[in-house]
Tab-separated table of C-alpha atoms in Angstrom:
chain	number	residue	atom	x	y	z
L	1195	UNK	CA	62.961	99.381	-63.113
L	1196	UNK	CA	59.574	100.536	-64.393
L	1197	UNK	CA	59.585	102.864	-67.435
L	1198	UNK	CA	58.714	106.535	-66.902
L	1199	UNK	CA	55.123	107.495	-67.684
L	1200	UNK	CA	54.203	110.693	-69.550
L	1201	UNK	CA	51.230	112.712	-68.257
L	1202	UNK	CA	49.692	115.152	-70.747
L	1203	UNK	CA	47.905	118.070	-69.093
L	1204	UNK	CA	45.246	119.920	-71.095
L	1205	UNK	CA	42.216	121.534	-69.417
L	1206	UNK	CA	43.083	119.861	-66.112
L	1207	UNK	CA	45.836	122.165	-64.872
L	1208	UNK	CA	46.191	120.913	-61.315
L	1209	UNK	CA	47.996	118.405	-59.142
L	1210	UNK	CA	45.057	117.929	-56.770
L	1211	UNK	CA	42.204	115.640	-57.887
L	1212	UNK	CA	43.809	114.732	-61.223
L	1213	UNK	CA	43.059	111.083	-62.167
L	1214	UNK	CA	45.637	110.808	-64.973
L	1215	UNK	CA	48.391	112.306	-62.825
L	1216	UNK	CA	47.631	110.181	-59.760
L	1217	UNK	CA	47.216	106.891	-61.631
L	1218	UNK	CA	50.303	107.394	-63.768
L	1219	UNK	CA	52.383	108.109	-60.649
L	1220	UNK	CA	51.106	104.856	-59.126
L	1221	UNK	CA	52.798	103.036	-62.018
L	1222	UNK	CA	56.199	104.572	-61.291
L	1223	UNK	CA	58.112	107.714	-62.217
L	1224	UNK	CA	56.311	110.362	-64.307
L	1225	UNK	CA	57.182	113.251	-66.613
L	1226	UNK	CA	54.518	115.932	-67.145
L	1227	UNK	CA	53.976	117.848	-70.375
L	1228	UNK	CA	51.692	120.639	-71.560
L	1229	UNK	CA	51.330	121.474	-75.259
L	1230	UNK	CA	50.385	125.044	-76.157
L	1231	UNK	CA	48.494	125.497	-79.442
L	1232	UNK	CA	48.105	129.292	-79.827
L	1233	UNK	CA	46.646	129.317	-83.336
L	1234	UNK	CA	44.166	126.571	-82.455
L	1235	UNK	CA	43.101	128.585	-79.415
L	1236	UNK	CA	42.593	131.550	-81.713
L	1237	UNK	CA	40.390	129.412	-83.984
L	1238	UNK	CA	38.383	128.458	-80.897
L	1239	UNK	CA	38.057	132.141	-79.905
L	1240	UNK	CA	39.852	131.584	-76.590
L	1241	UNK	CA	40.229	134.868	-74.737
L	1242	UNK	CA	43.554	136.525	-73.961
L	1243	UNK	CA	42.524	136.592	-70.292
L	1244	UNK	CA	42.031	132.827	-70.236
L	1245	UNK	CA	45.422	132.306	-71.858
L	1246	UNK	CA	46.949	134.577	-69.213
L	1247	UNK	CA	45.435	132.528	-66.379
L	1248	UNK	CA	46.547	129.354	-68.111
L	1249	UNK	CA	50.168	130.540	-68.417
L	1250	UNK	CA	50.288	131.681	-64.787
L	1251	UNK	CA	48.850	128.335	-63.701
L	1252	UNK	CA	51.504	126.447	-65.655
L	1253	UNK	CA	54.226	128.380	-63.866
L	1254	UNK	CA	52.739	127.324	-60.531
L	1255	UNK	CA	52.419	123.716	-61.723
L	1256	UNK	CA	56.057	123.673	-62.879
L	1257	UNK	CA	57.125	124.845	-59.406
L	1258	UNK	CA	54.868	122.360	-57.601
L	1259	UNK	CA	56.164	119.466	-59.685
L	1260	UNK	CA	59.777	120.571	-59.225
L	1261	UNK	CA	59.341	120.415	-55.439
L	1262	UNK	CA	58.224	116.791	-55.852
L	1263	UNK	CA	61.154	115.965	-58.126
L	1264	UNK	CA	58.880	115.554	-61.159
L	1265	UNK	CA	60.099	117.010	-64.481
L	1266	UNK	CA	57.779	119.287	-66.460
L	1267	UNK	CA	58.096	120.334	-70.105
L	1268	UNK	CA	56.168	123.027	-71.972
L	1269	UNK	CA	55.899	122.253	-75.689
L	1270	UNK	CA	54.278	124.289	-78.459
L	1271	UNK	CA	52.799	123.723	-81.899
L	1272	UNK	CA	50.373	125.908	-83.842
L	1273	UNK	CA	47.412	123.551	-84.171
L	1274	UNK	CA	46.045	120.288	-82.781
L	1275	UNK	CA	47.173	118.619	-86.030
L	1276	UNK	CA	50.802	118.995	-84.983
L	1277	UNK	CA	50.383	117.236	-81.629
L	1278	UNK	CA	50.549	113.532	-82.668
L	1279	UNK	CA	54.029	113.839	-84.186
L	1280	UNK	CA	55.215	116.194	-81.455
L	1281	UNK	CA	54.177	113.770	-78.705
L	1282	UNK	CA	55.520	110.732	-80.559
L	1283	UNK	CA	58.912	112.375	-81.065
L	1284	UNK	CA	59.015	113.546	-77.441
L	1285	UNK	CA	58.211	110.074	-76.085
L	1286	UNK	CA	60.897	108.516	-78.249
L	1287	UNK	CA	63.505	111.113	-77.298
L	1288	UNK	CA	62.758	110.743	-73.579
L	1289	UNK	CA	62.287	106.958	-73.814
L	1290	UNK	CA	58.756	107.162	-72.454
L	1291	UNK	CA	56.612	104.081	-72.963
L	1292	UNK	CA	53.117	105.245	-71.984
L	1293	UNK	CA	50.926	108.351	-72.149
L	1294	UNK	CA	48.180	109.292	-69.665
L	1295	UNK	CA	45.504	111.963	-70.080
L	1296	UNK	CA	41.954	112.844	-68.987
L	1297	UNK	CA	39.363	112.821	-71.764
L	1298	UNK	CA	37.478	115.906	-73.005
L	1299	UNK	CA	34.092	116.302	-74.702
L	1300	UNK	CA	34.306	118.899	-77.554
L	1301	UNK	CA	34.519	117.376	-81.039
L	1302	UNK	CA	37.875	118.876	-82.070
L	1303	UNK	CA	39.468	117.711	-78.825
L	1304	UNK	CA	38.113	114.166	-79.238
L	1305	UNK	CA	39.402	113.989	-82.806
L	1306	UNK	CA	42.794	115.265	-81.580
L	1307	UNK	CA	42.951	112.529	-78.941
L	1308	UNK	CA	42.030	109.821	-81.451
L	1309	UNK	CA	44.844	110.985	-83.739
L	1310	UNK	CA	47.327	111.067	-80.847
L	1311	UNK	CA	46.354	107.597	-79.610
L	1312	UNK	CA	46.624	106.159	-83.118
L	1313	UNK	CA	50.071	107.700	-83.708
L	1314	UNK	CA	51.488	106.609	-80.364
L	1315	UNK	CA	50.149	103.052	-80.484
L	1316	UNK	CA	51.610	102.732	-84.001
L	1317	UNK	CA	54.970	103.662	-82.468
L	1318	UNK	CA	54.638	101.136	-79.653
L	1319	UNK	CA	53.663	103.669	-76.975
L	1320	UNK	CA	50.669	102.782	-74.777
L	1321	UNK	CA	47.847	105.291	-74.252
L	1322	UNK	CA	45.752	105.449	-71.089
L	1323	UNK	CA	42.744	107.742	-71.541
L	1324	UNK	CA	41.025	108.408	-68.224
L	1325	UNK	CA	37.357	109.224	-67.674
L	1326	UNK	CA	35.883	112.593	-68.569
L	1327	UNK	CA	36.677	115.303	-66.024
L	1328	UNK	CA	33.093	115.405	-64.744
L	1329	UNK	CA	31.379	114.567	-61.475
L	1330	UNK	CA	29.447	111.840	-63.308
L	1331	UNK	CA	31.616	110.814	-66.218
L	1332	UNK	CA	29.495	107.856	-67.360
L	1333	UNK	CA	26.605	108.650	-69.736
L	1334	UNK	CA	23.457	109.713	-67.869
L	1335	UNK	CA	20.640	108.127	-69.865
L	1336	UNK	CA	16.858	107.689	-69.773
L	1337	UNK	CA	15.201	104.322	-69.199
L	1338	UNK	CA	15.209	103.984	-72.991
L	1339	UNK	CA	19.011	104.407	-72.996
L	1340	UNK	CA	18.744	107.779	-74.696
L	1341	UNK	CA	20.372	111.048	-73.644
L	1342	UNK	CA	18.240	113.439	-71.629
L	1343	UNK	CA	17.102	116.547	-73.475
L	1344	UNK	CA	15.588	118.257	-70.433
L	1345	UNK	CA	17.695	119.170	-67.441
L	1346	UNK	CA	15.362	118.430	-64.497
L	1347	UNK	CA	14.906	114.672	-65.152
L	1348	UNK	CA	18.617	114.525	-66.066
L	1349	UNK	CA	19.455	116.079	-62.720
L	1350	UNK	CA	17.345	113.553	-60.796
L	1351	UNK	CA	19.126	110.647	-62.475
L	1352	UNK	CA	22.527	112.373	-62.206
L	1353	UNK	CA	22.057	112.884	-58.475
L	1354	UNK	CA	21.020	109.275	-58.012
L	1355	UNK	CA	24.185	108.053	-59.765
L	1356	UNK	CA	26.325	110.510	-57.823
L	1357	UNK	CA	25.017	109.237	-54.479
L	1358	UNK	CA	25.627	105.639	-55.523
L	1359	UNK	CA	29.202	106.405	-56.628
L	1360	UNK	CA	30.427	108.546	-53.726
L	1361	UNK	CA	33.768	108.923	-55.498
L	1362	UNK	CA	36.492	110.609	-53.469
L	1363	UNK	CA	38.868	113.175	-54.939
L	1364	UNK	CA	42.315	112.009	-56.047
L	1365	UNK	CA	45.350	112.803	-53.916
L	1366	UNK	CA	48.311	114.718	-55.299
L	1367	UNK	CA	51.030	112.516	-56.827
L	1368	UNK	CA	53.587	111.272	-54.315
L	1369	UNK	CA	57.088	112.668	-54.006
L	1370	UNK	CA	59.182	111.232	-56.833
L	1371	UNK	CA	62.707	112.410	-56.136
L	1372	UNK	CA	64.592	115.199	-54.459
L	1373	UNK	CA	63.590	118.692	-55.559
L	1374	UNK	CA	64.671	119.763	-59.030
L	1375	UNK	CA	64.423	122.909	-61.137
L	1376	UNK	CA	61.811	122.961	-63.889
L	1377	UNK	CA	62.700	125.699	-66.355
L	1378	UNK	CA	59.693	127.840	-67.200
L	1379	UNK	CA	60.114	130.720	-69.614
L	1380	UNK	CA	57.042	132.908	-69.953
L	1381	UNK	CA	55.626	132.040	-73.395
L	1382	UNK	CA	54.709	134.621	-76.042
L	1383	UNK	CA	51.027	133.778	-75.671
L	1384	UNK	CA	50.993	134.535	-71.925
L	1385	UNK	CA	48.797	137.630	-71.779
L	1386	UNK	CA	48.001	139.874	-68.848
L	1387	UNK	CA	44.775	139.237	-66.976
L	1388	UNK	CA	43.113	140.293	-63.711
L	1389	UNK	CA	45.358	138.252	-61.439
L	1390	UNK	CA	44.173	140.425	-58.553
L	1391	UNK	CA	40.776	138.758	-58.960
L	1392	UNK	CA	41.961	135.278	-59.950
L	1393	UNK	CA	45.354	134.307	-58.506
L	1394	UNK	CA	46.796	131.252	-60.249
L	1395	UNK	CA	48.362	129.619	-57.188
L	1396	UNK	CA	46.646	126.286	-56.559
L	1397	UNK	CA	46.682	126.745	-52.791
L	1398	UNK	CA	44.948	130.097	-53.217
L	1399	UNK	CA	42.307	128.455	-55.438
L	1400	UNK	CA	41.571	125.748	-52.867
L	1401	UNK	CA	41.427	128.389	-50.125
L	1402	UNK	CA	38.917	130.385	-52.192
L	1403	UNK	CA	36.766	127.252	-52.489
L	1404	UNK	CA	36.891	126.617	-48.752
L	1405	UNK	CA	36.009	130.215	-47.895
L	1406	UNK	CA	33.037	130.234	-50.259
L	1407	UNK	CA	31.630	126.999	-48.845
L	1408	UNK	CA	32.196	128.096	-45.266
L	1409	UNK	CA	30.771	131.626	-45.549
L	1410	UNK	CA	28.382	131.736	-48.489
L	1411	UNK	CA	27.005	128.339	-49.425
L	1412	UNK	CA	24.061	128.702	-47.029
L	1413	UNK	CA	22.914	132.066	-48.419
L	1414	UNK	CA	23.799	131.235	-52.028
L	1415	UNK	CA	20.210	130.346	-53.072
L	1416	UNK	CA	18.825	133.691	-51.830
L	1417	UNK	CA	21.660	135.971	-52.981
L	1418	UNK	CA	23.070	134.341	-56.127
L	1419	UNK	CA	20.949	136.391	-58.555
L	1420	UNK	CA	21.975	139.807	-57.233
L	1421	UNK	CA	25.125	140.995	-59.051
L	1422	UNK	CA	25.927	143.716	-56.496
L	1423	UNK	CA	26.294	141.026	-53.820
L	1424	UNK	CA	29.532	138.988	-53.526
L	1425	UNK	CA	27.428	135.837	-53.270
L	1426	UNK	CA	28.846	133.605	-56.018
L	1427	UNK	CA	32.029	131.532	-55.813
L	1428	UNK	CA	33.794	133.167	-58.829
L	1429	UNK	CA	35.533	129.805	-59.279
L	1430	UNK	CA	34.362	129.418	-62.890
L	1431	UNK	CA	37.695	130.572	-64.431
L	1432	UNK	CA	39.427	127.779	-62.534
L	1433	UNK	CA	36.849	125.208	-63.607
L	1434	UNK	CA	37.241	126.290	-67.237
L	1435	UNK	CA	40.941	125.349	-67.289
L	1436	UNK	CA	40.641	122.529	-64.770
L	1437	UNK	CA	42.575	124.388	-62.089
L	1438	UNK	CA	40.228	122.767	-59.603
L	1439	UNK	CA	38.697	119.307	-59.864
L	1440	UNK	CA	34.977	118.431	-59.702
L	1441	UNK	CA	35.462	115.792	-56.994
L	1442	UNK	CA	37.265	118.353	-54.833
L	1443	UNK	CA	34.258	120.665	-55.224
L	1444	UNK	CA	31.897	117.862	-54.228
L	1445	UNK	CA	34.013	116.966	-51.179
L	1446	UNK	CA	33.982	120.591	-50.060
L	1447	UNK	CA	30.199	120.850	-50.525
L	1448	UNK	CA	29.622	117.663	-48.554
L	1449	UNK	CA	31.931	118.667	-45.721
L	1450	UNK	CA	30.610	122.195	-45.253
L	1451	UNK	CA	26.953	121.170	-45.642
L	1452	UNK	CA	27.518	118.617	-42.879
L	1453	UNK	CA	29.136	121.294	-40.712
L	1454	UNK	CA	26.146	123.603	-41.247
L	1455	UNK	CA	23.439	120.923	-40.827
L	1456	UNK	CA	22.424	120.991	-44.480
L	1457	UNK	CA	21.712	118.148	-46.908
L	1458	UNK	CA	24.385	118.283	-49.591
L	1459	UNK	CA	22.037	116.602	-52.076
L	1460	UNK	CA	19.747	119.655	-51.930
L	1461	UNK	CA	22.521	122.168	-52.503
L	1462	UNK	CA	21.869	124.775	-55.216
L	1463	UNK	CA	25.561	125.120	-56.013
L	1464	UNK	CA	25.789	121.370	-56.626
L	1465	UNK	CA	22.975	121.814	-59.138
L	1466	UNK	CA	25.203	124.251	-61.041
L	1467	UNK	CA	27.856	121.535	-61.280
L	1468	UNK	CA	25.198	119.224	-62.714
L	1469	UNK	CA	24.526	121.822	-65.450
L	1470	UNK	CA	28.264	121.708	-66.219
L	1471	UNK	CA	28.123	117.921	-66.656
L	1472	UNK	CA	24.879	118.165	-68.648
L	1473	UNK	CA	26.216	120.598	-71.233
L	1474	UNK	CA	29.516	118.730	-71.609
L	1475	UNK	CA	27.831	115.365	-72.083
L	1476	UNK	CA	25.520	116.847	-74.737
L	1477	UNK	CA	28.562	117.531	-76.946
L	1478	UNK	CA	29.178	113.792	-77.169
L	1479	UNK	CA	25.562	112.843	-77.860
L	1480	UNK	CA	24.952	115.656	-80.361
L	1481	UNK	CA	28.104	116.491	-82.384
L	1482	UNK	CA	26.231	119.201	-84.324
L	1483	UNK	CA	26.541	121.403	-81.239
L	1484	UNK	CA	30.257	121.599	-82.009
L	1485	UNK	CA	29.507	122.631	-85.594
L	1486	UNK	CA	27.780	125.991	-84.979
L	1487	UNK	CA	24.391	124.328	-85.352
L	1488	UNK	CA	21.340	124.888	-83.136
L	1489	UNK	CA	20.076	121.944	-81.120
L	1490	UNK	CA	16.591	122.510	-82.539
L	1491	UNK	CA	17.080	122.161	-86.335
L	1492	UNK	CA	13.985	124.219	-87.190
L	1493	UNK	CA	15.498	127.282	-85.505
L	1494	UNK	CA	18.228	127.319	-88.133
L	1495	UNK	CA	15.576	129.060	-90.251
L	1496	UNK	CA	15.110	132.036	-87.925
L	1497	UNK	CA	15.713	135.218	-89.912
L	1498	UNK	CA	18.213	137.125	-87.776
L	1499	UNK	CA	18.679	140.848	-88.235
L	1500	UNK	CA	21.794	142.503	-89.627
L	1501	UNK	CA	22.264	145.380	-87.205
L	1502	UNK	CA	25.901	146.404	-86.939
L	1503	UNK	CA	25.249	149.620	-84.955
L	1504	UNK	CA	23.122	147.640	-82.489
L	1505	UNK	CA	25.723	144.902	-82.164
L	1506	UNK	CA	28.496	147.452	-81.643
L	1507	UNK	CA	26.462	149.213	-78.948
L	1508	UNK	CA	25.877	145.867	-77.216
L	1509	UNK	CA	29.570	144.924	-77.389
L	1510	UNK	CA	30.680	148.253	-75.946
L	1511	UNK	CA	28.011	148.566	-73.245
L	1512	UNK	CA	26.259	151.535	-74.854
L	1513	UNK	CA	22.754	150.198	-75.527
L	1514	UNK	CA	20.988	152.752	-73.345
L	1515	UNK	CA	19.717	149.987	-71.041
L	1516	UNK	CA	21.706	150.471	-67.816
L	1517	UNK	CA	21.750	146.870	-66.563
L	1518	UNK	CA	22.805	145.574	-69.983
L	1519	UNK	CA	25.550	148.178	-70.283
L	1520	UNK	CA	26.810	147.576	-66.744
L	1521	UNK	CA	27.040	143.856	-67.463
L	1522	UNK	CA	28.913	144.288	-70.742
L	1523	UNK	CA	31.320	146.764	-69.179
L	1524	UNK	CA	31.957	144.307	-66.336
L	1525	UNK	CA	32.926	141.752	-68.974
L	1526	UNK	CA	35.238	144.171	-70.779
L	1527	UNK	CA	36.926	145.342	-67.577
L	1528	UNK	CA	37.282	142.042	-65.711
L	1529	UNK	CA	36.879	139.217	-68.229
L	1530	UNK	CA	33.951	137.860	-66.208
L	1531	UNK	CA	30.200	138.423	-65.908
L	1532	UNK	CA	27.661	137.471	-63.254
L	1533	UNK	CA	25.421	134.585	-64.390
L	1534	UNK	CA	22.105	136.447	-64.053
L	1535	UNK	CA	23.570	139.203	-66.206
L	1536	UNK	CA	24.691	136.690	-68.838
L	1537	UNK	CA	21.063	135.681	-69.275
L	1538	UNK	CA	19.918	139.303	-69.444
L	1539	UNK	CA	22.439	140.401	-72.078
L	1540	UNK	CA	22.001	137.215	-74.117
L	1541	UNK	CA	18.240	137.667	-74.178
L	1542	UNK	CA	18.741	141.306	-75.145
L	1543	UNK	CA	20.975	140.428	-78.105
L	1544	UNK	CA	19.016	137.461	-79.436
L	1545	UNK	CA	15.443	138.486	-78.680
L	1546	UNK	CA	15.314	142.280	-78.622
L	1547	UNK	CA	18.026	143.044	-81.180
L	1548	UNK	CA	17.214	139.730	-82.924
L	1549	UNK	CA	20.907	139.187	-83.718
L	1550	UNK	CA	22.203	135.661	-84.320
L	1551	UNK	CA	23.139	133.956	-81.037
L	1552	UNK	CA	26.390	132.695	-82.612
L	1553	UNK	CA	27.726	136.258	-82.684
L	1554	UNK	CA	27.120	136.652	-78.967
L	1555	UNK	CA	28.562	133.205	-78.260
L	1556	UNK	CA	31.753	134.142	-80.116
L	1557	UNK	CA	32.065	137.535	-78.409
L	1558	UNK	CA	31.740	135.926	-75.003
L	1559	UNK	CA	34.398	133.315	-75.792
L	1560	UNK	CA	36.748	136.042	-77.012
L	1561	UNK	CA	36.424	137.998	-73.744
L	1562	UNK	CA	35.517	135.617	-70.904
L	1563	UNK	CA	38.286	134.388	-68.641
L	1564	UNK	CA	35.997	131.435	-67.852
L	1565	UNK	CA	34.981	130.823	-71.461
L	1566	UNK	CA	34.239	127.121	-71.800
L	1567	UNK	CA	32.682	125.894	-75.019
L	1568	UNK	CA	29.980	123.543	-73.696
L	1569	UNK	CA	28.578	125.889	-71.049
L	1570	UNK	CA	28.858	128.972	-73.257
L	1571	UNK	CA	27.145	127.269	-76.174
L	1572	UNK	CA	24.478	125.818	-73.902
L	1573	UNK	CA	23.794	129.165	-72.245
L	1574	UNK	CA	23.501	131.073	-75.504
L	1575	UNK	CA	21.248	128.480	-77.111
L	1576	UNK	CA	19.079	128.456	-73.985
L	1577	UNK	CA	18.664	132.227	-74.178
L	1578	UNK	CA	18.027	132.191	-77.929
L	1579	UNK	CA	15.408	129.399	-77.609
L	1580	UNK	CA	17.384	127.268	-80.080
L	1581	UNK	CA	18.900	124.797	-77.614
L	1582	UNK	CA	18.173	121.806	-75.429
L	1583	UNK	CA	15.700	122.574	-72.620
L	1584	UNK	CA	15.711	126.168	-73.860
L	1585	UNK	CA	13.595	129.068	-72.692
L	1586	UNK	CA	10.269	129.167	-74.607
L	1587	UNK	CA	10.585	131.427	-77.648
L	1588	UNK	CA	7.966	133.803	-76.244
L	1589	UNK	CA	9.982	134.316	-73.054
L	1590	UNK	CA	11.792	137.615	-73.508
L	1591	UNK	CA	13.533	139.269	-70.582
L	1592	UNK	CA	12.483	142.852	-69.964
L	1593	UNK	CA	15.857	144.415	-69.069
L	1594	UNK	CA	14.301	147.218	-67.038
L	1595	UNK	CA	12.195	144.814	-64.939
L	1596	UNK	CA	15.237	142.572	-64.476
L	1597	UNK	CA	17.248	145.566	-63.344
L	1598	UNK	CA	14.624	146.684	-60.842
L	1599	UNK	CA	14.317	143.173	-59.455
L	1600	UNK	CA	17.960	142.095	-59.209
L	1601	UNK	CA	19.748	145.429	-58.725
L	1602	UNK	CA	16.986	147.305	-56.874
L	1603	UNK	CA	19.195	150.073	-55.473
L	1604	UNK	CA	21.267	150.380	-58.655
L	1605	UNK	CA	24.526	149.598	-56.820
L	1606	UNK	CA	25.835	147.326	-59.543
L	1607	UNK	CA	24.912	149.786	-62.302
L	1608	UNK	CA	26.728	152.606	-60.518
L	1609	UNK	CA	29.841	150.456	-60.219
L	1610	UNK	CA	30.200	149.942	-63.964
L	1611	UNK	CA	28.212	152.842	-65.462
L	1612	UNK	CA	29.686	155.669	-63.374
L	1613	UNK	CA	27.991	158.412	-65.408
L	1614	UNK	CA	24.701	157.297	-63.815
L	1615	UNK	CA	25.980	157.539	-60.226
L	1616	UNK	CA	24.087	160.768	-59.439
L	1617	UNK	CA	20.706	159.196	-60.293
L	1618	UNK	CA	18.306	157.925	-57.652
L	1619	UNK	CA	17.521	154.244	-57.214
L	1620	UNK	CA	14.266	154.785	-59.078
L	1621	UNK	CA	15.716	156.819	-61.962
L	1622	UNK	CA	18.754	154.674	-62.638
L	1623	UNK	CA	16.969	151.705	-64.213
L	1624	UNK	CA	15.452	153.712	-67.056
L	1625	UNK	CA	16.626	157.356	-67.073
L	1626	UNK	CA	14.442	159.983	-68.716
L	1627	UNK	CA	15.618	161.602	-71.947
L	1628	UNK	CA	16.572	164.718	-69.990
L	1629	UNK	CA	18.685	162.733	-67.493
L	1630	UNK	CA	20.379	160.866	-70.344
L	1631	UNK	CA	21.334	164.186	-71.909
L	1632	UNK	CA	22.578	165.589	-68.611
L	1633	UNK	CA	24.696	162.503	-67.823
L	1634	UNK	CA	25.843	161.926	-71.412
L	1635	UNK	CA	24.234	158.468	-71.387
L	1636	UNK	CA	22.902	157.076	-74.705
L	1637	UNK	CA	19.273	156.781	-75.716
L	1638	UNK	CA	17.909	153.196	-75.932
L	1639	UNK	CA	18.892	151.409	-79.147
L	1640	UNK	CA	15.453	149.746	-79.328
L	1641	UNK	CA	11.890	150.266	-78.188
L	1642	UNK	CA	11.179	147.274	-75.947
L	1643	UNK	CA	7.569	146.411	-76.825
L	1644	UNK	CA	7.798	146.299	-80.644
L	1645	UNK	CA	11.234	144.617	-80.430
L	1646	UNK	CA	9.792	141.905	-78.180
L	1647	UNK	CA	6.888	141.338	-80.541
L	1648	UNK	CA	9.215	141.117	-83.549
L	1649	UNK	CA	11.192	138.342	-81.834
L	1650	UNK	CA	8.055	136.401	-80.961
L	1651	UNK	CA	6.825	136.732	-84.558
L	1652	UNK	CA	10.184	135.558	-85.939
L	1653	UNK	CA	9.935	132.309	-83.968
L	1654	UNK	CA	6.185	131.864	-84.368
L	1655	UNK	CA	6.614	132.030	-88.153
L	1656	UNK	CA	8.729	128.846	-88.016
L	1657	UNK	CA	5.602	126.841	-87.251
L	1658	UNK	CA	3.941	128.015	-90.448
């Protein structure tokens, strides 16, 4: 009789398209474990909303596994440092002879996995680390075998590799035994979140994917930048915790593009998945990104402003710039923000308020239900002109122009800044002083033109 295999779930909380789970089950019987590390999550600024989605997902996973006769155990320790001993003891108690898991890219997680592998191998327990949970898990390198530092050439090579691979998604693990009961007691760290927007049931997640690809993937390129339109997939919270697998996304894109006479290789949504791979791979090539360092070393000398009133106004959605405030209030109320708005508010904080991008990065992680270190870090450094393939330092978003362009009728602003509802579509983007007084809406915290020039000067001075 083959020994039972242990599968360790981390940010891959799914049965569908899970390499470690499928391959371990092919070896024989499996036992699945998840290890909560609440204090480590706090150190990593993980949001309460994300923890809520994670806990709800684990309940669904426990039930799914129970129906297949597969035992599931939820363990807990404060920090990553406690995991090697915890896993070693658990394997010995349960007489488990091998551990399976999917690799991750952030530095702390890679160090954790090295410590776990070392401890288990020392105790005679085999470790099977599977590929990174990416569409293209192998390094995507230039002809000089160096990592790409610009996205467009990376994307061309990434797409070429992807077409050569044509890797199918992994099937759910087979039935193991008759149905059992997996005890799941709601943990202390399981916080409330907007489950009306993001149900944790895996079937509901896959249905949401199918509906997006069927109804919206064709109009996605034209509508994706307009926050008032329901044009995006809103699947990012599930991707952040691995509730849905990248190969399943690819399979859905390919199928629905074929159904709608489109070339899947040209799909704009697929390009977004390439950005996900790009930012995650960068963490391996450039460990300093995991150490609160800018990608461009010279930008570590930018003199950021200390502006607590400005930062507070930004955090609370009271800057006096309607599109910025609507975006920040969307984040506070839902735990999520439209991607175009993320760029607008990040540019506002780093370029117009000239506040250190790391403060915005941390605030986002503390509030986003889809907070994921690589993408969040990459996005903030792009906006702050400190990162790989970043926006030129002299590119500063004008929030009023952005508002007029991407929320022309003010529908999104009205949704989240209700005091401005009475204003016309022309007035709402930049209300007059009189209208601000009448609606009890704050005056702008900065004057755009001199603030823009100050940011350009701050970066230009680095050259001298």
